[in-house]
PDB file of C-alpha atoms in Angstrom:
ATOM      1  CA  UNK J   1       0.059   0.051   0.291  1.00 61.00           C
ATOM      2  CA  UNK J   2       1.636   3.336  -0.661  1.00 73.00           C
ATOM      3  CA  UNK J   3      -0.564   5.702   1.266  1.00 91.00           C
ATOM      4  CA  UNK J   4       0.551   9.312   1.176  1.00 94.00           C
ATOM      5  CA  UNK J   5       3.253   9.776  -1.166  1.00 95.00           C
ATOM      6  CA  UNK J   6       5.334  13.057  -1.420  1.00 96.00           C
ATOM      7  CA  UNK J   7       7.547  14.424  -4.762  1.00 95.00           C
ATOM      8  CA  UNK J   8      10.306  15.511  -4.343  1.00 96.00           C
ATOM      9  CA  UNK J   9      12.275  14.348  -1.548  1.00 93.00           C
ATOM     10  CA  UNK J  10      14.965  16.832  -1.299  1.00 94.00           C
ATOM     11  CA  UNK J  11      15.410  20.139  -3.097  1.00 96.00           C
ATOM     12  CA  UNK J  12      17.066  22.869  -3.246  1.00 96.00           C
ATOM     13  CA  UNK J  13      15.683  26.856  -4.417  1.00 96.00           C
ATOM     14  CA  UNK J  14      16.949  29.786  -4.961  1.00 96.00           C
ATOM     15  CA  UNK J  15      15.197  33.222  -3.285  1.00 97.00           C
ATOM     16  CA  UNK J  16      12.483  34.092  -5.467  1.00 96.00           C
ATOM     17  CA  UNK J  17      12.302  30.748  -7.476  1.00 96.00           C
ATOM     18  CA  UNK J  18       8.677  29.088  -6.851  1.00 96.00           C
ATOM     19  CA  UNK J  19       8.051  25.263  -6.950  1.00 96.00           C
ATOM     20  CA  UNK J  20       5.332  22.728  -6.395  1.00 97.00           C
ATOM     21  CA  UNK J  21       5.236  20.377  -3.497  1.00 97.00           C
ATOM     22  CA  UNK J  22       3.109  17.026  -4.857  1.00 98.00           C
ATOM     23  CA  UNK J  23       1.424  14.932  -2.673  1.00 97.00           C
ATOM     24  CA  UNK J  24      -1.028  11.983  -3.435  1.00 97.00           C
ATOM     25  CA  UNK J  25      -3.240   9.459  -1.476  1.00 96.00           C
ATOM     26  CA  UNK J  26      -4.260   6.258  -2.008  1.00 94.00           C
ATOM     27  CA  UNK J  27      -6.545   5.549   0.760  1.00 92.00           C
ATOM     28  CA  UNK J  28      -9.781   7.814  -0.370  1.00 91.00           C
ATOM     29  CA  UNK J  29      -9.460   9.888   2.387  1.00 91.00           C
ATOM     30  CA  UNK J  30     -11.214  13.040   2.780  1.00 89.00           C
ATOM     31  CA  UNK J  31      -9.153  15.386   4.795  1.00 89.00           C
ATOM     32  CA  UNK J  32      -5.816  16.353   3.561  1.00 91.00           C
ATOM     33  CA  UNK J  33      -2.706  18.672   4.972  1.00 92.00           C
ATOM     34  CA  UNK J  34       0.249  20.005   4.569  1.00 95.00           C
ATOM     35  CA  UNK J  35       2.651  20.635   7.779  1.00 94.00           C
ATOM     36  CA  UNK J  36       6.352  22.025   7.886  1.00 95.00           C
ATOM     37  CA  UNK J  37       8.505  21.007  10.721  1.00 92.00           C
ATOM     38  CA  UNK J  38      11.258  23.609  12.201  1.00 90.00           C
ATOM     39  CA  UNK J  39      13.748  22.496  14.507  1.00 79.00           C
ATOM     40  CA  UNK J  40      11.955  23.034  18.176  1.00 75.00           C
ATOM     41  CA  UNK J  41       9.036  24.096  16.834  1.00 79.00           C
ATOM     42  CA  UNK J  42       6.986  21.324  15.866  1.00 82.00           C
ATOM     43  CA  UNK J  43       4.812  20.588  12.992  1.00 89.00           C
ATOM     44  CA  UNK J  44       2.908  23.629  11.802  1.00 91.00           C
ATOM     45  CA  UNK J  45      -0.555  23.277   9.906  1.00 90.00           C
ATOM     46  CA  UNK J  46       0.205  25.443   6.593  1.00 94.00           C
ATOM     47  CA  UNK J  47      -3.347  24.586   4.562  1.00 93.00           C
ATOM     48  CA  UNK J  48      -5.667  21.522   4.971  1.00 90.00           C
ATOM     49  CA  UNK J  49      -9.136  20.686   2.724  1.00 91.00           C
ATOM     50  CA  UNK J  50     -11.871  18.732   3.845  1.00 86.00           C
ATOM     51  CA  UNK J  51     -12.626  17.366  -0.045  1.00 89.00           C
ATOM     52  CA  UNK J  52     -12.347  17.768  -3.413  1.00 93.00           C
ATOM     53  CA  UNK J  53     -12.617  21.353  -4.438  1.00 93.00           C
ATOM     54  CA  UNK J  54     -12.187  22.702  -0.621  1.00 92.00           C
ATOM     55  CA  UNK J  55      -9.141  24.265   1.075  1.00 93.00           C
ATOM     56  CA  UNK J  56      -9.088  26.160   3.893  1.00 91.00           C
ATOM     57  CA  UNK J  57      -5.731  28.377   5.933  1.00 92.00           C
ATOM     58  CA  UNK J  58      -3.932  26.667   8.856  1.00 89.00           C
ATOM     59  CA  UNK J  59      -1.754  28.165  11.007  1.00 87.00           C
ATOM     60  CA  UNK J  60       1.032  29.442   8.831  1.00 93.00           C
ATOM     61  CA  UNK J  61      -0.172  30.041   5.269  1.00 95.00           C
ATOM     62  CA  UNK J  62       1.600  33.039   3.856  1.00 95.00           C
ATOM     63  CA  UNK J  63       3.882  32.256   1.118  1.00 96.00           C
ATOM     64  CA  UNK J  64       2.172  29.509  -0.152  1.00 97.00           C
ATOM     65  CA  UNK J  65      -0.855  28.167  -1.948  1.00 97.00           C
ATOM     66  CA  UNK J  66      -2.741  25.339  -2.467  1.00 97.00           C
ATOM     67  CA  UNK J  67      -5.442  23.365  -4.490  1.00 96.00           C
ATOM     68  CA  UNK J  68      -7.734  20.077  -4.254  1.00 96.00           C
ATOM     69  CA  UNK J  69      -8.928  19.318  -7.286  1.00 96.00           C
ATOM     70  CA  UNK J  70      -9.688  15.442  -6.608  1.00 96.00           C
ATOM     71  CA  UNK J  71      -9.614  13.665  -3.971  1.00 95.00           C
ATOM     72  CA  UNK J  72      -6.556  11.984  -4.216  1.00 96.00           C
ATOM     73  CA  UNK J  73      -4.010  15.332  -4.963  1.00 97.00           C
ATOM     74  CA  UNK J  74      -3.362  17.857  -2.744  1.00 97.00           C
ATOM     75  CA  UNK J  75      -0.072  20.177  -4.068  1.00 98.00           C
ATOM     76  CA  UNK J  76       1.438  23.072  -2.634  1.00 98.00           C
ATOM     77  CA  UNK J  77       3.070  25.938  -4.127  1.00 97.00           C
ATOM     78  CA  UNK J  78       5.656  28.253  -3.735  1.00 96.00           C
ATOM     79  CA  UNK J  79       5.541  30.922  -5.597  1.00 90.00           C
ATOM     80  CA  UNK J  80       8.347  33.196  -4.184  1.00 94.00           C
ATOM     81  CA  UNK J  81      10.777  31.117  -2.238  1.00 95.00           C
ATOM     82  CA  UNK J  82      11.879  32.792   0.779  1.00 96.00           C
ATOM     83  CA  UNK J  83      14.667  31.437   3.437  1.00 95.00           C
ATOM     84  CA  UNK J  84      12.093  31.328   5.938  1.00 95.00           C
ATOM     85  CA  UNK J  85      10.581  28.084   4.066  1.00 96.00           C
ATOM     86  CA  UNK J  86      13.673  26.573   4.399  1.00 96.00           C
ATOM     87  CA  UNK J  87      11.678  23.407   6.319  1.00 96.00           C
ATOM     88  CA  UNK J  88      10.883  19.936   6.064  1.00 94.00           C
ATOM     89  CA  UNK J  89       7.483  19.287   4.822  1.00 96.00           C
ATOM     90  CA  UNK J  90       4.834  16.862   5.456  1.00 95.00           C
ATOM     91  CA  UNK J  91       1.539  15.633   3.583  1.00 95.00           C
ATOM     92  CA  UNK J  92      -1.214  14.227   5.307  1.00 92.00           C
ATOM     93  CA  UNK J  93      -4.411  12.696   5.183  1.00 91.00           C
ATOM     94  CA  UNK J  94      -7.219  11.381   7.349  1.00 87.00           C
ATOM     95  CA  UNK J  95     -11.087  10.288   6.960  1.00 83.00           C
ATOM     96  CA  UNK J  96     -13.286  12.761   8.906  1.00 73.00           C
ATOM     97  CA  UNK J  97     -15.792   9.952  10.016  1.00 52.00           C
ATOM     98  CA  UNK J  98     -17.292   9.683  13.183  1.00 44.00           C
ATOM     99  CA  UNK J  99     -15.515   9.432  16.591  1.00 48.00           C
ATOM    100  CA  UNK J 100     -12.126  10.648  15.832  1.00 58.00           C
ATOM    101  CA  UNK J 101      -9.416   9.732  13.037  1.00 70.00           C
ATOM    102  CA  UNK J 102      -6.091   8.859  12.401  1.00 79.00           C
ATOM    103  CA  UNK J 103      -4.088  11.025  10.067  1.00 84.00           C
ATOM    104  CA  UNK J 104      -1.332   9.085   7.883  1.00 88.00           C
ATOM    105  CA  UNK J 105       1.710  11.276   6.809  1.00 91.00           C
ATOM    106  CA  UNK J 106       4.358  11.100   4.112  1.00 93.00           C
ATOM    107  CA  UNK J 107       7.843  11.144   4.163  1.00 91.00           C
ATOM    108  CA  UNK J 108       8.417  13.984   3.780  1.00 92.00           C
ATOM    109  CA  UNK J 109      10.453  16.968   1.871  1.00 95.00           C
ATOM    110  CA  UNK J 110      13.214  18.436   2.463  1.00 94.00           C
ATOM    111  CA  UNK J 111      13.081  22.165   0.970  1.00 96.00           C
ATOM    112  CA  UNK J 112      15.918  24.992   1.185  1.00 96.00           C
ATOM    113  CA  UNK J 113      16.248  28.164  -0.323  1.00 96.00           C
ATOM    114  CA  UNK J 114      19.475  29.758  -0.522  1.00 95.00           C
TER     115      UNK J 114
ATOM    116  CA  UNK I   1      -8.175  27.912  19.978  1.00 69.00           C
ATOM    117  CA  UNK I   2      -6.234  24.739  20.919  1.00 74.00           C
ATOM    118  CA  UNK I   3      -2.722  24.258  22.077  1.00 87.00           C
ATOM    119  CA  UNK I   4      -0.317  21.494  23.239  1.00 92.00           C
ATOM    120  CA  UNK I   5       2.666  21.855  25.588  1.00 93.00           C
ATOM    121  CA  UNK I   6       5.514  18.949  25.981  1.00 94.00           C
ATOM    122  CA  UNK I   7       7.587  21.000  28.403  1.00 86.00           C
ATOM    123  CA  UNK I   8      10.295  18.264  28.257  1.00 88.00           C
ATOM    124  CA  UNK I   9      12.470  19.006  25.065  1.00 90.00           C
ATOM    125  CA  UNK I  10      15.215  16.538  25.513  1.00 94.00           C
ATOM    126  CA  UNK I  11      15.528  13.641  27.424  1.00 96.00           C
ATOM    127  CA  UNK I  12      18.658  11.402  27.553  1.00 97.00           C
ATOM    128  CA  UNK I  13      17.819   7.975  29.415  1.00 97.00           C
ATOM    129  CA  UNK I  14      20.017   4.185  29.568  1.00 97.00           C
ATOM    130  CA  UNK I  15      18.497   1.326  28.051  1.00 96.00           C
ATOM    131  CA  UNK I  16      16.195  -0.309  30.035  1.00 96.00           C
ATOM    132  CA  UNK I  17      15.467   2.697  32.037  1.00 97.00           C
ATOM    133  CA  UNK I  18      11.251   3.824  32.390  1.00 97.00           C
ATOM    134  CA  UNK I  19      10.101   6.439  30.644  1.00 97.00           C
ATOM    135  CA  UNK I  20       7.635   9.362  30.963  1.00 97.00           C
ATOM    136  CA  UNK I  21       7.130  12.403  28.553  1.00 97.00           C
ATOM    137  CA  UNK I  22       4.495  14.855  29.456  1.00 96.00           C
ATOM    138  CA  UNK I  23       1.983  15.825  27.510  1.00 96.00           C
ATOM    139  CA  UNK I  24      -0.961  18.675  28.705  1.00 96.00           C
ATOM    140  CA  UNK I  25      -3.358  19.971  26.371  1.00 94.00           C
ATOM    141  CA  UNK I  26      -5.635  23.233  26.532  1.00 91.00           C
ATOM    142  CA  UNK I  27      -9.101  22.548  25.481  1.00 83.00           C
ATOM    143  CA  UNK I  28     -12.425  22.551  27.419  1.00 76.00           C
ATOM    144  CA  UNK I  29     -14.213  20.791  25.254  1.00 82.00           C
ATOM    145  CA  UNK I  30     -14.073  17.230  23.993  1.00 84.00           C
ATOM    146  CA  UNK I  31     -10.864  15.463  22.756  1.00 87.00           C
ATOM    147  CA  UNK I  32      -8.998  12.757  20.519  1.00 88.00           C
ATOM    148  CA  UNK I  33      -5.429  12.708  21.591  1.00 92.00           C
ATOM    149  CA  UNK I  34      -2.325  11.137  20.199  1.00 93.00           C
ATOM    150  CA  UNK I  35       0.940  10.217  20.065  1.00 95.00           C
ATOM    151  CA  UNK I  36       3.481  10.237  16.985  1.00 94.00           C
ATOM    152  CA  UNK I  37       6.901   8.891  16.548  1.00 95.00           C
ATOM    153  CA  UNK I  38       9.712  10.269  14.209  1.00 92.00           C
ATOM    154  CA  UNK I  39      12.528   8.393  13.943  1.00 92.00           C
ATOM    155  CA  UNK I  40      15.786   9.644  12.602  1.00 87.00           C
ATOM    156  CA  UNK I  41      15.359  10.949   8.770  1.00 82.00           C
ATOM    157  CA  UNK I  42      11.479   9.155   8.815  1.00 84.00           C
ATOM    158  CA  UNK I  43       8.139  10.531   8.711  1.00 83.00           C
ATOM    159  CA  UNK I  44       6.043  10.404  11.835  1.00 89.00           C
ATOM    160  CA  UNK I  45       3.844   7.546  12.312  1.00 91.00           C
ATOM    161  CA  UNK I  46       1.036   7.099  14.855  1.00 91.00           C
ATOM    162  CA  UNK I  47       1.993   5.506  18.123  1.00 94.00           C
ATOM    163  CA  UNK I  48      -1.009   5.384  20.206  1.00 94.00           C
ATOM    164  CA  UNK I  49      -4.136   7.302  20.124  1.00 92.00           C
ATOM    165  CA  UNK I  50      -7.342   7.834  23.105  1.00 92.00           C
ATOM    166  CA  UNK I  51     -10.975   8.424  21.038  1.00 87.00           C
ATOM    167  CA  UNK I  52     -12.810   7.349  24.570  1.00 86.00           C
ATOM    168  CA  UNK I  53     -13.357   5.066  26.890  1.00 90.00           C
ATOM    169  CA  UNK I  54     -10.894   3.322  29.049  1.00 93.00           C
ATOM    170  CA  UNK I  55      -8.355   6.108  29.457  1.00 94.00           C
ATOM    171  CA  UNK I  56      -5.549   3.682  29.739  1.00 96.00           C
ATOM    172  CA  UNK I  57      -4.540   3.620  25.660  1.00 95.00           C
ATOM    173  CA  UNK I  58      -1.632   0.834  24.671  1.00 95.00           C
ATOM    174  CA  UNK I  59       0.186   0.954  21.641  1.00 93.00           C
ATOM    175  CA  UNK I  60       2.723  -0.302  19.620  1.00 91.00           C
ATOM    176  CA  UNK I  61       6.043  -1.266  20.941  1.00 93.00           C
ATOM    177  CA  UNK I  62       5.661  -0.981  24.727  1.00 95.00           C
ATOM    178  CA  UNK I  63       4.416   2.055  25.142  1.00 97.00           C
ATOM    179  CA  UNK I  64       1.366   2.976  26.453  1.00 97.00           C
ATOM    180  CA  UNK I  65      -0.243   6.490  27.257  1.00 97.00           C
ATOM    181  CA  UNK I  66      -2.865   7.566  30.014  1.00 96.00           C
ATOM    182  CA  UNK I  67      -5.540  10.274  29.586  1.00 95.00           C
ATOM    183  CA  UNK I  68      -6.229  12.167  32.999  1.00 95.00           C
ATOM    184  CA  UNK I  69      -9.199  14.403  31.724  1.00 92.00           C
ATOM    185  CA  UNK I  70      -8.956  16.370  35.050  1.00 92.00           C
ATOM    186  CA  UNK I  71      -5.504  17.235  34.512  1.00 94.00           C
ATOM    187  CA  UNK I  72      -5.725  17.909  30.584  1.00 94.00           C
ATOM    188  CA  UNK I  73      -2.688  15.314  30.489  1.00 96.00           C
ATOM    189  CA  UNK I  74      -1.535  12.359  28.675  1.00 97.00           C
ATOM    190  CA  UNK I  75       1.336  11.087  29.438  1.00 97.00           C
ATOM    191  CA  UNK I  76       3.090   8.719  27.220  1.00 97.00           C
ATOM    192  CA  UNK I  77       5.069   6.320  29.206  1.00 97.00           C
ATOM    193  CA  UNK I  78       7.532   2.802  28.761  1.00 97.00           C
ATOM    194  CA  UNK I  79       8.074   0.809  31.806  1.00 97.00           C
ATOM    195  CA  UNK I  80      12.056   0.135  29.872  1.00 97.00           C
ATOM    196  CA  UNK I  81      13.354   1.535  27.222  1.00 97.00           C
ATOM    197  CA  UNK I  82      15.348   0.376  24.185  1.00 96.00           C
ATOM    198  CA  UNK I  83      17.999   2.259  22.153  1.00 96.00           C
ATOM    199  CA  UNK I  84      15.791   1.763  19.142  1.00 95.00           C
ATOM    200  CA  UNK I  85      13.132   3.946  20.466  1.00 97.00           C
ATOM    201  CA  UNK I  86      15.679   7.005  20.418  1.00 97.00           C
ATOM    202  CA  UNK I  87      13.494   9.398  18.137  1.00 96.00           C
ATOM    203  CA  UNK I  88      11.462  12.803  18.380  1.00 94.00           C
ATOM    204  CA  UNK I  89       8.153  12.232  20.142  1.00 96.00           C
ATOM    205  CA  UNK I  90       4.994  14.438  19.424  1.00 95.00           C
ATOM    206  CA  UNK I  91       1.576  14.859  21.387  1.00 95.00           C
ATOM    207  CA  UNK I  92      -1.018  15.889  19.199  1.00 92.00           C
ATOM    208  CA  UNK I  93      -4.745  16.952  19.937  1.00 89.00           C
ATOM    209  CA  UNK I  94      -7.836  17.757  17.417  1.00 84.00           C
ATOM    210  CA  UNK I  95     -11.611  18.368  19.047  1.00 80.00           C
ATOM    211  CA  UNK I  96     -14.438  16.133  18.729  1.00 73.00           C
ATOM    212  CA  UNK I  97     -17.291  18.576  17.413  1.00 68.00           C
ATOM    213  CA  UNK I  98     -21.041  17.501  18.428  1.00 58.00           C
ATOM    214  CA  UNK I  99     -21.384  15.529  15.535  1.00 58.00           C
ATOM    215  CA  UNK I 100     -18.711  13.450  16.177  1.00 53.00           C
ATOM    216  CA  UNK I 101     -16.096  14.275  13.613  1.00 56.00           C
ATOM    217  CA  UNK I 102     -12.778  15.741  14.514  1.00 56.00           C
ATOM    218  CA  UNK I 103     -10.744  18.912  13.800  1.00 67.00           C
ATOM    219  CA  UNK I 104      -7.849  19.796  12.034  1.00 74.00           C
ATOM    220  CA  UNK I 105      -4.606  17.812  14.515  1.00 81.00           C
ATOM    221  CA  UNK I 106      -2.475  20.501  16.837  1.00 87.00           C
ATOM    222  CA  UNK I 107       0.984  19.532  17.432  1.00 90.00           C
ATOM    223  CA  UNK I 108       2.880  19.480  20.725  1.00 92.00           C
ATOM    224  CA  UNK I 109       6.515  20.814  19.663  1.00 91.00           C
ATOM    225  CA  UNK I 110       8.261  17.610  20.476  1.00 93.00           C
ATOM    226  CA  UNK I 111      10.418  15.629  23.044  1.00 95.00           C
ATOM    227  CA  UNK I 112      13.516  14.131  21.381  1.00 94.00           C
ATOM    228  CA  UNK I 113      14.055  11.081  23.360  1.00 97.00           C
ATOM    229  CA  UNK I 114      17.910   9.954  23.289  1.00 97.00           C
ATOM    230  CA  UNK I 115      18.342   5.856  24.508  1.00 97.00           C
ATOM    231  CA  UNK I 116      22.096   5.690  25.481  1.00 95.00           C
ATOM    232  CA  UNK I 117      23.387   2.068  25.343  1.00 90.00           C
TER     233      UNK I 117
END
């Protein structure tokens, strides 16, 4: 089972460049999330989606954009990369049913902006 | 908004020592609680979770956690740690809404556990 798949795993960007982090899940989950992880800061939610066509901001959305055209895919776009966006990015998904849910994470994308 | 506090940032233990990692959350309503583990260079994996019922939950690899509602706590324990438990541990919480569904997850800042031989 593939679960949550993220690409690329590693990327170096120059300031001002743009890129898209891809995320796909094959578990038919309705909820998808993008988190960033910085040392000593835990995980911060960037954006999330409760279903195809619906997205919403998390705690730290500035500098990012997302779209959710299908249930499976939830790409994260950085339009003008800045050094502050150097981080590890995790995509995640969950099935939002009754009595709570478990969130499954991808393996992460290490992004460095220089 | 809910928040999660993990007061131990870095814990160093010898193999076979007992472990307890603290987790407190701030939200007065019904919550779901989770512990995730992140081994070096890997993604987060679910260790255990509490939704309802017995407040003492058992997870994988001998870990357990106890939900104490009056203390807003969900501490993680293991009687005897192994070198392979070296990892970062994250507590997380989301709110249970009246419909039974849950809101997005809020994470603590993590506790780095280092187990020495």
